[in-house]
Short mmCIF file of C-alpha atoms and ligand atoms in Angstrom, two decimals:
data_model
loop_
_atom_site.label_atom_id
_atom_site.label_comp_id
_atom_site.label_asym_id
_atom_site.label_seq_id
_atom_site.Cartn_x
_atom_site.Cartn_y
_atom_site.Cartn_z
CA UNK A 221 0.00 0.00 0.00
CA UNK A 222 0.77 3.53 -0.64
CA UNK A 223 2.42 5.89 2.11
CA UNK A 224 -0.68 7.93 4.61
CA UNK A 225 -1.66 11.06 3.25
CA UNK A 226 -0.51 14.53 4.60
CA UNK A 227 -3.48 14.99 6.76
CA UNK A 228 -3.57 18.85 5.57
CA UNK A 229 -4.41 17.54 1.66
CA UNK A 230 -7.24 15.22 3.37
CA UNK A 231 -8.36 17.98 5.21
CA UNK A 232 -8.62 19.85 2.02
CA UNK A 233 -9.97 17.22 -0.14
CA UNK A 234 -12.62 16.56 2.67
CA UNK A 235 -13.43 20.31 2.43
CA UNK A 236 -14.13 20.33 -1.55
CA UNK A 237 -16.16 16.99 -0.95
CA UNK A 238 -18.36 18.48 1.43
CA UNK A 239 -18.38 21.69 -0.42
CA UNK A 240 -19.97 19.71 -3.41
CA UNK A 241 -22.59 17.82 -1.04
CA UNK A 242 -23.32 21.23 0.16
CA UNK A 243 -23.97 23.21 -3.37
CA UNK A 244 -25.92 19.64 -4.72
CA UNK A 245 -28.06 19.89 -1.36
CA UNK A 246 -29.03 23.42 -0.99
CA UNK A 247 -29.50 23.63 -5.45
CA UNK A 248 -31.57 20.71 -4.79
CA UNK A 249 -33.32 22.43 -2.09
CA UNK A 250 -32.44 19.69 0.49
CA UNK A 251 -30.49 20.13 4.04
CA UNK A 252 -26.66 19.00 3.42
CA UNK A 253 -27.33 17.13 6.61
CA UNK A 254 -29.95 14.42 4.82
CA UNK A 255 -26.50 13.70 2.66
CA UNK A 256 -24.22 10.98 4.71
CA UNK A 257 -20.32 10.82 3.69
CA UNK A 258 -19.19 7.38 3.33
CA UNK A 259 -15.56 7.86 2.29
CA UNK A 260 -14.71 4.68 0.29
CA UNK A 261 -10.89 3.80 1.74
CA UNK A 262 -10.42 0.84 -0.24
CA UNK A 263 -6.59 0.19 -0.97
CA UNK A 264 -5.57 3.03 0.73
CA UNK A 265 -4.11 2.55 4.22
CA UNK A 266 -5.15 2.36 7.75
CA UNK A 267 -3.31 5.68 8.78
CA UNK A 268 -5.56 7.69 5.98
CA UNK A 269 -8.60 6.12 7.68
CA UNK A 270 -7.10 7.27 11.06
CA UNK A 271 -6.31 10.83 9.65
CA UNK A 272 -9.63 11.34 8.53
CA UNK A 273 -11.55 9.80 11.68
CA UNK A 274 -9.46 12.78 13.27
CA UNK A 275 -10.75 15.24 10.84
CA UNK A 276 -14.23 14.07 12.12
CA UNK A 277 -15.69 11.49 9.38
CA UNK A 278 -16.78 8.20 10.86
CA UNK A 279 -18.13 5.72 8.21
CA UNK A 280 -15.45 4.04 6.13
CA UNK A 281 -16.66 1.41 3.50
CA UNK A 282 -14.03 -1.21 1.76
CA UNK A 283 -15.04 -3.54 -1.01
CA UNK A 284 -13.29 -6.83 0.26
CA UNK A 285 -13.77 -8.54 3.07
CA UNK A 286 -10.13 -9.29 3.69
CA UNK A 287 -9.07 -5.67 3.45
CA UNK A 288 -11.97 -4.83 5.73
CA UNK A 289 -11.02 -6.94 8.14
CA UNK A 290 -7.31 -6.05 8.11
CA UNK A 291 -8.24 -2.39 8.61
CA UNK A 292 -10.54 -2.74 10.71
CA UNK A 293 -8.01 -4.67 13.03
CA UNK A 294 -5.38 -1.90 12.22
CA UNK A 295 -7.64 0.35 13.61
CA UNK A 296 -9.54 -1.62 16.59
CA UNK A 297 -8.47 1.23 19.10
CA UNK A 298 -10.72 3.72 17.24
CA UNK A 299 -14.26 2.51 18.81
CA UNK A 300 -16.51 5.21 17.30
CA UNK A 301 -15.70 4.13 13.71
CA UNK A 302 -18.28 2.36 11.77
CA UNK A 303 -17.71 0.03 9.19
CA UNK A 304 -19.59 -0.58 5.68
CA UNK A 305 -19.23 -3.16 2.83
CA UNK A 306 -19.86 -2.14 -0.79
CA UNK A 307 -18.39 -4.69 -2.72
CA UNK A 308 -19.87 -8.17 -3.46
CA UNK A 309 -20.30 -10.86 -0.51
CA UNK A 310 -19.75 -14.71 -0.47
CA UNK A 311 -21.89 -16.61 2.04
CA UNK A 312 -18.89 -17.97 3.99
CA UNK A 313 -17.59 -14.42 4.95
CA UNK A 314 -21.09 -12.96 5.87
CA UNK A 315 -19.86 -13.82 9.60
CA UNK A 316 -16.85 -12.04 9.45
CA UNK A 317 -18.59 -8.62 8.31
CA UNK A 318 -20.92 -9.44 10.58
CA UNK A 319 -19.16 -9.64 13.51
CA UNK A 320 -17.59 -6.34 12.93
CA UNK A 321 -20.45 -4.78 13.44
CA UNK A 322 -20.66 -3.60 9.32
CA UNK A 323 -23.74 -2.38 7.66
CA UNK A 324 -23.55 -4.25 3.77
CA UNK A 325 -24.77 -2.42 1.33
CA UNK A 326 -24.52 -5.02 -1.77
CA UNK A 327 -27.12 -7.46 -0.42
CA UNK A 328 -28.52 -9.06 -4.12
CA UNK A 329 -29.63 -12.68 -3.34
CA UNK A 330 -31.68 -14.28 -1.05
CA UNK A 331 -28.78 -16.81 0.08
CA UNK A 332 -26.72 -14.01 1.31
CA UNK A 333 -29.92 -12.67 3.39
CA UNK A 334 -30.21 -15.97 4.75
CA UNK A 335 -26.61 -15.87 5.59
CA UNK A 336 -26.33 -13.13 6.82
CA UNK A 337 -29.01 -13.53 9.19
CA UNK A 338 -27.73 -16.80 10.28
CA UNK A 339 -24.44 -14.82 11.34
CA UNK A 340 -26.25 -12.03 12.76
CA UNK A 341 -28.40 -14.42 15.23
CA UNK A 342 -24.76 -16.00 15.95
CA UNK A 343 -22.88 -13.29 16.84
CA UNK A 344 -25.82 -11.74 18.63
CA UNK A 345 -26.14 -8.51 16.48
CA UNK A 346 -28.76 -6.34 14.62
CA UNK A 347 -26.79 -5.85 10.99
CA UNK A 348 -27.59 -2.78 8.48
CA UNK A 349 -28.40 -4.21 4.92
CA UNK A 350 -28.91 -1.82 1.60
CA UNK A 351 -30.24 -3.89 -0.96
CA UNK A 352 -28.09 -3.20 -4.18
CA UNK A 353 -29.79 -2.48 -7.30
CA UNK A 354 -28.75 -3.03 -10.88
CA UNK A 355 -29.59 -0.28 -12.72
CA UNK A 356 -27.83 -1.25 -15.82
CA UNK A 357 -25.21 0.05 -18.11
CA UNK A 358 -24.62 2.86 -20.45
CA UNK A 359 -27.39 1.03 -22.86
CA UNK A 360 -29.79 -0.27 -20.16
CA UNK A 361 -28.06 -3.92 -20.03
CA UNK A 362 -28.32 -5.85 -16.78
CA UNK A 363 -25.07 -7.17 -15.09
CA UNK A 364 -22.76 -4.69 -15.35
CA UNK A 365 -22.08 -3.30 -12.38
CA UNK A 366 -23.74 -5.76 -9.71
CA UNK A 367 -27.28 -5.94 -7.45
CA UNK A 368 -30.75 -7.58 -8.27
CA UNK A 369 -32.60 -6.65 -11.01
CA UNK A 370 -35.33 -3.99 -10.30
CA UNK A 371 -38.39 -6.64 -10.72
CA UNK A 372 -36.76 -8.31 -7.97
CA UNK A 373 -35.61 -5.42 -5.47
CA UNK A 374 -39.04 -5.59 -3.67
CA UNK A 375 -39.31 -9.17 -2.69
CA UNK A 376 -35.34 -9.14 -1.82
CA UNK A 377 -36.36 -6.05 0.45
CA UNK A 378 -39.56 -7.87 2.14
CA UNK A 379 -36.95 -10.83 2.91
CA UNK A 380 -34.63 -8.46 4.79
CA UNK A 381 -36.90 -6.61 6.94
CA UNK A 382 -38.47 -10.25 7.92
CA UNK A 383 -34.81 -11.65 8.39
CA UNK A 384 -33.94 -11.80 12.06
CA UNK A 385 -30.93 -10.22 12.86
CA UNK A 386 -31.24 -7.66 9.43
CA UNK A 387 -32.55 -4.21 9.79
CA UNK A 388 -33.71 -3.07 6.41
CA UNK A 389 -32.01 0.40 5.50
CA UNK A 390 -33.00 0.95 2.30
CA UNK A 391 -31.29 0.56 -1.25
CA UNK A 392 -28.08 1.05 -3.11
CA UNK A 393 -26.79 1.11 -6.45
CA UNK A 394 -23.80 2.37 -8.33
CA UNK A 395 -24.68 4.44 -11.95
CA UNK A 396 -23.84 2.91 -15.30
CA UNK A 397 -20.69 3.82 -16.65
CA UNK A 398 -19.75 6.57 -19.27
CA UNK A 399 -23.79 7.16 -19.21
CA UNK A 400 -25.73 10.12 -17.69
CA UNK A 401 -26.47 9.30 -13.83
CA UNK A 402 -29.50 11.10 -14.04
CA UNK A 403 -32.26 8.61 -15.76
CA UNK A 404 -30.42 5.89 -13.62
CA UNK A 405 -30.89 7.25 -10.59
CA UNK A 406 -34.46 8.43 -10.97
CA UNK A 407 -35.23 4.85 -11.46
CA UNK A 408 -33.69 4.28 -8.24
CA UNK A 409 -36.10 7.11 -6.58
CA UNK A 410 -38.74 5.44 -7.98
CA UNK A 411 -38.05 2.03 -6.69
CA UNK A 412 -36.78 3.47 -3.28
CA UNK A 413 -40.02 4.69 -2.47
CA UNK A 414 -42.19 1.66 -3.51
CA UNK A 415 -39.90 -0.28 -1.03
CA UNK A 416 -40.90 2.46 1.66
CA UNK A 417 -44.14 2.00 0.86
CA UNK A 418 -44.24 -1.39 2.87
CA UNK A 419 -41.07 -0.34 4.85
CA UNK A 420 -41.12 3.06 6.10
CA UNK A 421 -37.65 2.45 8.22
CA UNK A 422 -35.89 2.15 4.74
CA UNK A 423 -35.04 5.33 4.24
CA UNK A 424 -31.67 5.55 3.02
CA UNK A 425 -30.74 5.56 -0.47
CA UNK A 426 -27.05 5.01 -0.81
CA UNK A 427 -25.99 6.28 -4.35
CA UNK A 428 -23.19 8.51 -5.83
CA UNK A 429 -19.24 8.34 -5.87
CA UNK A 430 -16.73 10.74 -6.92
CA UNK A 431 -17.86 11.32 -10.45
CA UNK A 432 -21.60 11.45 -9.87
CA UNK A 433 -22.50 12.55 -6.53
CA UNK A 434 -24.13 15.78 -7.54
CA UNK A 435 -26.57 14.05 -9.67
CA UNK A 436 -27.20 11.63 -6.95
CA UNK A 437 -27.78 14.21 -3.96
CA UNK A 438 -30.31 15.73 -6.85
CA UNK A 439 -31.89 12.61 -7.77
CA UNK A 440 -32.56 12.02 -3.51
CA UNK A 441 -29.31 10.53 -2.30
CA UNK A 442 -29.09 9.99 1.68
CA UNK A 443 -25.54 8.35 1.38
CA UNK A 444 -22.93 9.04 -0.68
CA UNK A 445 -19.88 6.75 -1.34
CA UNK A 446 -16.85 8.49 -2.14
CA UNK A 447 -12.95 7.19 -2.72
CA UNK A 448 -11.02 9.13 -5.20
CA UNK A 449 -12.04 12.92 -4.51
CA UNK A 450 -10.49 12.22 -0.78
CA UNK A 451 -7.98 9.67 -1.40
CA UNK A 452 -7.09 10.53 -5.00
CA UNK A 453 -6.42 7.93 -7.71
CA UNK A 454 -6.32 4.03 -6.87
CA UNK A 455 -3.52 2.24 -8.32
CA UNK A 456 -4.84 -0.19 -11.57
CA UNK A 457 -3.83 -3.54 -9.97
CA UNK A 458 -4.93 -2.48 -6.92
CA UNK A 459 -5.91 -6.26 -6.25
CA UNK A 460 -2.20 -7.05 -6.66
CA UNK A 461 -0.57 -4.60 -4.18
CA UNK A 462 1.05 -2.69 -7.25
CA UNK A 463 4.91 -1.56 -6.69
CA UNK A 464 4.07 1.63 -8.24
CA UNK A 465 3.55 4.46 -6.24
CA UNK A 466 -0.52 5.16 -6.76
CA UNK A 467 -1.47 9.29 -7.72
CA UNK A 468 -2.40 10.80 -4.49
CA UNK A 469 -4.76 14.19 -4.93
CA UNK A 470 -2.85 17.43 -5.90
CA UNK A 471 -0.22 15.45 -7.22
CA UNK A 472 -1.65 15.30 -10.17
CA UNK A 473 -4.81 16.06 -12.31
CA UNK A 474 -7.64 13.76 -10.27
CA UNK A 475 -10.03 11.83 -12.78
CA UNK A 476 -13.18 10.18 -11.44
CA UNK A 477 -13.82 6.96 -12.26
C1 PLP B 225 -14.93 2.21 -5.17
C2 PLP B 225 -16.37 2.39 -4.95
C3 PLP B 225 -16.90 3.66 -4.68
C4 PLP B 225 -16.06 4.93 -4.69
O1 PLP B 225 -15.76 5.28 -5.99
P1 PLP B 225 -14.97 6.63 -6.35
O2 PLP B 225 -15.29 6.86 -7.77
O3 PLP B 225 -13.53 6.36 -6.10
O4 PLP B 225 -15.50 7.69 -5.45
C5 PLP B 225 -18.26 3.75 -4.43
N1 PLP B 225 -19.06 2.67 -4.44
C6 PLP B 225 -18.59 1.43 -4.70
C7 PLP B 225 -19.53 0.29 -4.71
C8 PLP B 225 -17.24 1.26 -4.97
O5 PLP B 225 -16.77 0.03 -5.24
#
């Protein structure tokens, strides 16, 4: 992994991120406050985590279970932090996120609710689940980019909030690529609040990343998930621990996604 952060260029990238939640909020006519910052800290290390948690964010979200765990060990002293898992979940690890008290917010399958609320009765905890939502790519084709298909978001939903162990928060979904967020996430509005219609508690809709967040905040967004405009630029073979020295923000021109 890469070497921390200066804190100050956190603190500044932290301060343009909220600054964009802010102007999407208020143009929106929403509070900023309804908007959550999830900061995505996924192959970045523990020390930017612990920078940030000093600079007063407190939800962190990693797409691998092994990485979560690591970090989450790494940073075990820190009790107020809260943990979140975007990226997709095998059965045999649900326990694992479980027990670190994480919300998951890529739920897609029934056999992961059942899992998942097998682990929670285990470990003896009440576990946050999103249900993720594929919302298609750039030409409306299913698969792309993870999550159940909209015909089957509802049932998926009802199976949560009757899941022991589950509390239903609401849904997620990440926009098609190299597409306008926009139509995407209306359709994610839309479903969002026929799920609330039988669930009132599921509230949050956890949508937007670095690239898109203003059209998500627009389009209703309680939770936004955001990696590169705090951490800057992941390295490409970020699965392989790349040698090369990753771009780190005002190092170089930032690109999103
Ligand atoms: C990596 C990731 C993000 C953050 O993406 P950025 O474009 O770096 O902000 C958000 N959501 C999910 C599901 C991710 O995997």
């Amino acid at each position: 992994m890469p070497a921390p952060l200066d804190t100050e260029r956190l603190a500044e990238a932290l301060r343009l991120v909220r600054a964009r939640i802010d102007a999407a909020a208020s143009a929106a006519g929403r509070d900023p406050a309804g908007v959550a910052l999830l900061a995505v800290s996924k192959t970045w290390p523990a020390e930017d985590v612990r920078a940030l948690v000093g600079l007063g964010l407190r939800d962190f979200a990693e797409n691998r279970v092994q990485e979560l765990t690591g970090k989450a060990a790494a940073l075990a002293d820190l009790t107020d932090l809260r943990w979140h898992l975007v990226g997709q979940l095998q059965r045999n690890k649900a326990a694992a996120v479980v027990r670190l008290g994480a919300t998951v917010h890529s739920v897609d399958r029934l056999r992961l609710v059942e899992a998942l609320s097998r682990a929670a009765e285990q470990e003896g905890r009440q576990t946050g689940v999103f249900v993720q939502v594929d919302l298609g790519g750039p030409e409306g084709e299913l698969g792309a980019r993870g999550g159940a298909v909209p015909a089957e978001v509802p049932a998926l939903a009802d199976a949560v909030a009757a899941a022991p162990g589950l509390q239903l928060r609401g849904l997620m979904a990440v926009a098609p690529r190299d597409a306008d967020p926009a139509p995407a996430f209306a359709r994610l509005a839309e479903l969002s609040a026929r799920v609330r219609a039988d669930h009132p508690g599921a509230t949050a809709v956890s949508a937007g990343m670095s690239g898109d967040l203003q059209a998500a905040v627009a389009a209703g967004a309680t939770v936004v998930r955001v990696g590169t405009a705090l951490f800057g630029s992941r390295p490409i073979a970020s699965r392989e621990e790349s040698a090369t020295d990753p771009v780190r923000p005002h190092e170089s021109h930032q690109h999103h996604r």
